[in-house]
Tab-separated table of C-alpha atoms in Angstrom:
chain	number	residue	atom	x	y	z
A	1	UNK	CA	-76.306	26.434	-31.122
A	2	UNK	CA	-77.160	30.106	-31.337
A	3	UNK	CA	-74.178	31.207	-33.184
A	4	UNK	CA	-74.553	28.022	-35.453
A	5	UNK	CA	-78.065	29.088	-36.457
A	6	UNK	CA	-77.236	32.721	-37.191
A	7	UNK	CA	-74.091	31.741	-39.529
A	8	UNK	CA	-76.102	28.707	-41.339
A	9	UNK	CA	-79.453	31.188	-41.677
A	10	UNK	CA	-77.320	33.504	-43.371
A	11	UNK	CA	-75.856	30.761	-45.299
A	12	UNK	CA	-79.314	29.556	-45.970
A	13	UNK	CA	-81.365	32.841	-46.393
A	14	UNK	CA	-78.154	33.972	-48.798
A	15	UNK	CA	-77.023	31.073	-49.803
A	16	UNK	CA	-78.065	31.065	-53.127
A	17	UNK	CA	-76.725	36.058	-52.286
A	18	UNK	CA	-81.230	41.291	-54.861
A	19	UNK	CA	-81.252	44.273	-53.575
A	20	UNK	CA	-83.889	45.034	-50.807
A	21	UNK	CA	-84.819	48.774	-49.252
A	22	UNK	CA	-82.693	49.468	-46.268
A	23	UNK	CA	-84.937	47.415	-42.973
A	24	UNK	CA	-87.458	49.273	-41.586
A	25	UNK	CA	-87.680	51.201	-38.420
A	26	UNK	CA	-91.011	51.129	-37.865
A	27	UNK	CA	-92.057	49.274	-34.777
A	28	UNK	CA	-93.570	45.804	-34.774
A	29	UNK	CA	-97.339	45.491	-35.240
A	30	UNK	CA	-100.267	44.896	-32.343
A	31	UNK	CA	-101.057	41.103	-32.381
A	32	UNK	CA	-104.257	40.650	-33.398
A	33	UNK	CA	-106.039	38.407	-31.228
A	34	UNK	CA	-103.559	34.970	-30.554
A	35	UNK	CA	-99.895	35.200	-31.638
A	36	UNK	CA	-99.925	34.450	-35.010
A	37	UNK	CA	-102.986	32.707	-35.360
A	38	UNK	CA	-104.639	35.355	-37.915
A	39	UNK	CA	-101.387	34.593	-40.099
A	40	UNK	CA	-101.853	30.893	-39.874
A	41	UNK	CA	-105.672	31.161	-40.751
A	42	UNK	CA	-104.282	32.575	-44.194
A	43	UNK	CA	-101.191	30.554	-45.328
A	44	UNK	CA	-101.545	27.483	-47.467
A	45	UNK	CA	-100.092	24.239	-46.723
A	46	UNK	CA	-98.946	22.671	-49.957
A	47	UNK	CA	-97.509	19.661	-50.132
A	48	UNK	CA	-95.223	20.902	-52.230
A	49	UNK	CA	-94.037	24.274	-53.421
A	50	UNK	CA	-92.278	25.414	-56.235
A	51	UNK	CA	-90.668	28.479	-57.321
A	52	UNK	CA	-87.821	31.012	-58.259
A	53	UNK	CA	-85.624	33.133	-55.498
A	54	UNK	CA	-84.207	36.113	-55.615
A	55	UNK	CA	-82.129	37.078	-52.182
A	56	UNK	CA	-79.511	39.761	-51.633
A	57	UNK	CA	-77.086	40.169	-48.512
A	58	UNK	CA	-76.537	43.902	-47.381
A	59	UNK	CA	-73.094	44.025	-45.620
A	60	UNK	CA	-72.800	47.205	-43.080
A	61	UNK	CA	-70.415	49.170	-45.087
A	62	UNK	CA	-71.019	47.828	-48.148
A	63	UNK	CA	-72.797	50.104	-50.831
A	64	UNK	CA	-73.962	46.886	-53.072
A	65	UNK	CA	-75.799	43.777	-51.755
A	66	UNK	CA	-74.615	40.445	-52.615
A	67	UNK	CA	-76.970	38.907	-55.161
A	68	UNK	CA	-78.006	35.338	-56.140
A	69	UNK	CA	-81.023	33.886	-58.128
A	70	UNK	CA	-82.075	30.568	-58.813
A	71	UNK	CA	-85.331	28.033	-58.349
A	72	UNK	CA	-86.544	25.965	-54.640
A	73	UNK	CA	-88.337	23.003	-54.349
A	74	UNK	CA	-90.250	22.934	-50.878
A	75	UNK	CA	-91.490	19.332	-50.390
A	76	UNK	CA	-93.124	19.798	-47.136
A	77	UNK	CA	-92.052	17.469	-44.309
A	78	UNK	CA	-88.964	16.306	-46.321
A	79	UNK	CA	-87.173	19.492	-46.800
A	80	UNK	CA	-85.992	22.776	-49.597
A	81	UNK	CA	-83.749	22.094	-52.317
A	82	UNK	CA	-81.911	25.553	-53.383
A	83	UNK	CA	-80.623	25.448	-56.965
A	84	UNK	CA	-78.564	28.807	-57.152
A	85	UNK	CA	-78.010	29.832	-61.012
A	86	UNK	CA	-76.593	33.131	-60.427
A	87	UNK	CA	-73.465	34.117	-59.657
A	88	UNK	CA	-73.054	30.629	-59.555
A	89	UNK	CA	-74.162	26.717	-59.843
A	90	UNK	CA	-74.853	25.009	-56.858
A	91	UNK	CA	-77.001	23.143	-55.308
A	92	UNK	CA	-78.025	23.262	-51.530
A	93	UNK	CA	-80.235	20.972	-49.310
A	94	UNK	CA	-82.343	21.210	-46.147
A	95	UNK	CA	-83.523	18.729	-44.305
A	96	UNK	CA	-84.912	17.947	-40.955
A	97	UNK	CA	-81.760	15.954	-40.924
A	98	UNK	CA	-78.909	17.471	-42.722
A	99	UNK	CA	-78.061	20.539	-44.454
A	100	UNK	CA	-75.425	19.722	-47.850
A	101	UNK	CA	-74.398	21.304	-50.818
A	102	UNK	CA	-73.738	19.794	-54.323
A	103	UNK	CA	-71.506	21.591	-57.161
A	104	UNK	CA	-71.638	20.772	-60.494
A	105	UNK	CA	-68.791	18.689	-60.488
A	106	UNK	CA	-70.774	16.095	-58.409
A	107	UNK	CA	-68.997	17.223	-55.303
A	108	UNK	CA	-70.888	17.386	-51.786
A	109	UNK	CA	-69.824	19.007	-48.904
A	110	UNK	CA	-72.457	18.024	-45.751
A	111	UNK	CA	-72.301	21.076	-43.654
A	112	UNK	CA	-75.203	19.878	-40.279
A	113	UNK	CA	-75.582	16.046	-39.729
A	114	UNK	CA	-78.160	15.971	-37.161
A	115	UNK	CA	-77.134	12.267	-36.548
A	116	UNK	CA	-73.952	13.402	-35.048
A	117	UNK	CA	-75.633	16.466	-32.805
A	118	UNK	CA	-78.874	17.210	-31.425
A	119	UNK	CA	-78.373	20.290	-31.819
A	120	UNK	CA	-78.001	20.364	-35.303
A	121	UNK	CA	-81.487	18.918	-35.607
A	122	UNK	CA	-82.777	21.941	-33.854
A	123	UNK	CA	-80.686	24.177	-36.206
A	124	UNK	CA	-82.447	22.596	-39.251
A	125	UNK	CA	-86.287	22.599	-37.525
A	126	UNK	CA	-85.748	25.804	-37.304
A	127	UNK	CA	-84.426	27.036	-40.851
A	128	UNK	CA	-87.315	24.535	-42.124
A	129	UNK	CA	-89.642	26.812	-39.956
A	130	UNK	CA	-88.689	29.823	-40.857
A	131	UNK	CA	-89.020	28.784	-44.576
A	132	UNK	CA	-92.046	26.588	-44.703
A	133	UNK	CA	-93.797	29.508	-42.314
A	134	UNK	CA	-94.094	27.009	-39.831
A	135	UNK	CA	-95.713	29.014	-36.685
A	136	UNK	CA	-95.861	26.274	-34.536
A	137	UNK	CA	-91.927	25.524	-34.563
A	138	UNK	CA	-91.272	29.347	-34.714
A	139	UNK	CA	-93.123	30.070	-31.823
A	140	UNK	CA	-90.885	28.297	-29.135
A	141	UNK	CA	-87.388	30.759	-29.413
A	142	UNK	CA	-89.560	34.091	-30.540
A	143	UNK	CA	-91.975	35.781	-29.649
A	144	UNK	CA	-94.772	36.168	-32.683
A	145	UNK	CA	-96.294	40.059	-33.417
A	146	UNK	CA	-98.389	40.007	-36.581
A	147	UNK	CA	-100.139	42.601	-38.793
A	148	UNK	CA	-102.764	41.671	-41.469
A	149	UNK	CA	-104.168	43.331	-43.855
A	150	UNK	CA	-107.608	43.762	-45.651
A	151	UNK	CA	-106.386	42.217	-49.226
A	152	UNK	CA	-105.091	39.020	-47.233
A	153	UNK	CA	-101.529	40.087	-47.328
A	154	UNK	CA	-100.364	39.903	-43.540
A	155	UNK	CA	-96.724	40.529	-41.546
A	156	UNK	CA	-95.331	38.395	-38.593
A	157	UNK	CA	-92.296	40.166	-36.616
A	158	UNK	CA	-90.193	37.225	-34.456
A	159	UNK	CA	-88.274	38.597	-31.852
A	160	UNK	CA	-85.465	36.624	-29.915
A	161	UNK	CA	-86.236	35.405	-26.787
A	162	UNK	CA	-83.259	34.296	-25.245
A	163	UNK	CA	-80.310	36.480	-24.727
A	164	UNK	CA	-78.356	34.588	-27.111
A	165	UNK	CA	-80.712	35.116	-29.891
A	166	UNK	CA	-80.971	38.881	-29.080
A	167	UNK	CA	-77.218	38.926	-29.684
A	168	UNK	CA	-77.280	38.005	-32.915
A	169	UNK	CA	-80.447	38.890	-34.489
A	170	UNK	CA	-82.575	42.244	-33.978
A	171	UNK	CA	-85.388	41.099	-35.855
A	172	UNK	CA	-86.821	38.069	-38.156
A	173	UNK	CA	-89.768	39.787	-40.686
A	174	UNK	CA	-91.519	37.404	-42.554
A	175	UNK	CA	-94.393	39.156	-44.982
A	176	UNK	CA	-97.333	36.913	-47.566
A	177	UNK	CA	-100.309	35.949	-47.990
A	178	UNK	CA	-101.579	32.285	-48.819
A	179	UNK	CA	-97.405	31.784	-48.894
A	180	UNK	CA	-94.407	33.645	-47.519
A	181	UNK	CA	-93.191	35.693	-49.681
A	182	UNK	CA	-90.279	37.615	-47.926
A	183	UNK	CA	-88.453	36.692	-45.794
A	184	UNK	CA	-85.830	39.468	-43.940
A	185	UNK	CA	-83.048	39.063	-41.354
A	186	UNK	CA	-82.083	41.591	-39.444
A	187	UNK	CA	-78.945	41.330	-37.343
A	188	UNK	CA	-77.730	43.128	-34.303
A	189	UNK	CA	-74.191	43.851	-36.224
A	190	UNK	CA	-75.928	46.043	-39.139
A	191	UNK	CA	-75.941	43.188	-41.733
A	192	UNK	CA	-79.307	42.493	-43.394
A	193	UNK	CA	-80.506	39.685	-45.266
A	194	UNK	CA	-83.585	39.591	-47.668
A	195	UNK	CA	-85.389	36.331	-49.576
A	196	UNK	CA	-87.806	37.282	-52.072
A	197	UNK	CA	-89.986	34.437	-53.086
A	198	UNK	CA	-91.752	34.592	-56.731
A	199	UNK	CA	-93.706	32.812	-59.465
A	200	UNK	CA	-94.947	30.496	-56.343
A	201	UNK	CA	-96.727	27.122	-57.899
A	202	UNK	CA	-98.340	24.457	-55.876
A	203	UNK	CA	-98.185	22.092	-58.690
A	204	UNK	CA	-98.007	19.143	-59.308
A	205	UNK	CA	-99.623	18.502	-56.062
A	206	UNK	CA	-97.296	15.857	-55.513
A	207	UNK	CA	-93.526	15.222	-55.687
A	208	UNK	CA	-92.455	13.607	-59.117
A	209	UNK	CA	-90.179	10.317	-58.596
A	210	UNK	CA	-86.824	12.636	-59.192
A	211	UNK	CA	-87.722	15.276	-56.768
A	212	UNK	CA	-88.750	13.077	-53.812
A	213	UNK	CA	-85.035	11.247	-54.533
A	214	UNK	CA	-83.791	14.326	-54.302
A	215	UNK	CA	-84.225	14.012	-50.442
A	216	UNK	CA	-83.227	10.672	-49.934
């Protein structure tokens, strides 16, 4: 499963593939009073999110980033839609259930079935954590260190718990305020994966008919 969530995060977190500063060395913050509780005090919980990406993948060795842009739909509970529109068309969704992408030949390609494999389900809780800030499903494989600031802006560091985690990844950042805004991957290898979140709208407060089918 480990392996499987490190090569679909990276799919997921640059899937759609901006440059981002080099990851920082500085150590993680001092929790302030329970793990992660002064971040949850301060993040929304839309039922729905909207919004425009902009993610870059630094390969060790590599002097540019891979680049994509496009828009997400967050409908909370049912899952992300990714529509990449640079370098190129696609189309990408995350469930609780599945994980698929759609080109724009009407193609689809289901990449996780969680039918067929419980631990694909766990594989898609946990990108759906990671990108709906969900502490509560994020605190079972990390450990939670967070930093807030005066303005309302705040940090959580995850760090791998199990060996097999620790492995792979060296750090998870995620950085907001009433949303996450950044997400960054840091992985034991050198590689380094950043998702900027921007022009963040909570509505409609509700899904429209077309996006909730989007999910079905």
């Amino acid at each position: 499963m480990t392996r499987t969530f490190a090569a679909l995060l990276g799919l997921v977190l640059a899937l759609p593939v901006m440059a981002s500063p080099p990851p920082s060395t500085d150590p993680a913050p001092a929790l302030a009073g329970g793990a992660g509780e002064g971040v949850r005090a301060r993040l929304a919980q839309p039922a729905v999110l909207r919004g425009r990406f902009e993610q870059s993948k630094q390969l060790k060795g590599f002097d540019q980033p891979l680049v994509s842009r496009g828009d997400f739909l967050l409908v909370r509970d049912r899952g992300v839609a990714w529509d990449t529109r640079e370098p190129f068309a696609s189309t990408t969704l995350l469930t609780r259930d599945r994980l698929l992408t759609r080109l724009p030949d009407g193609s689809q390609r289901v990449l996780l079935d969680a039918a067929q494999s419980p631990a694909t389900a766990a594989v898609n809780a946990l990108l759906m954590a990671l990108l709906a800030g969900d502490l509560d499903a994020l605190a079972g494989p990390f450990d939670l260190a967070e930093g807030l600031a005066d303005d309302g802006s705040w940090r959580l560091v995850l760090q791998p718990r199990d060996e097999a985690l620790r492995q792979v990844f060296t750090r998870i950042r995620l950085e907001g305020d009433r949303y996450v805004r950044e997400v960054q991957l840091e992985e034991t290898g050198g590689d380094a994966t950043t998702l900027r979140f921007l022009e963040l709208s909570e509505t409609p407060a509700q899904p429209s008919p077309g996006e909730a089918a989007r999910f079905d």
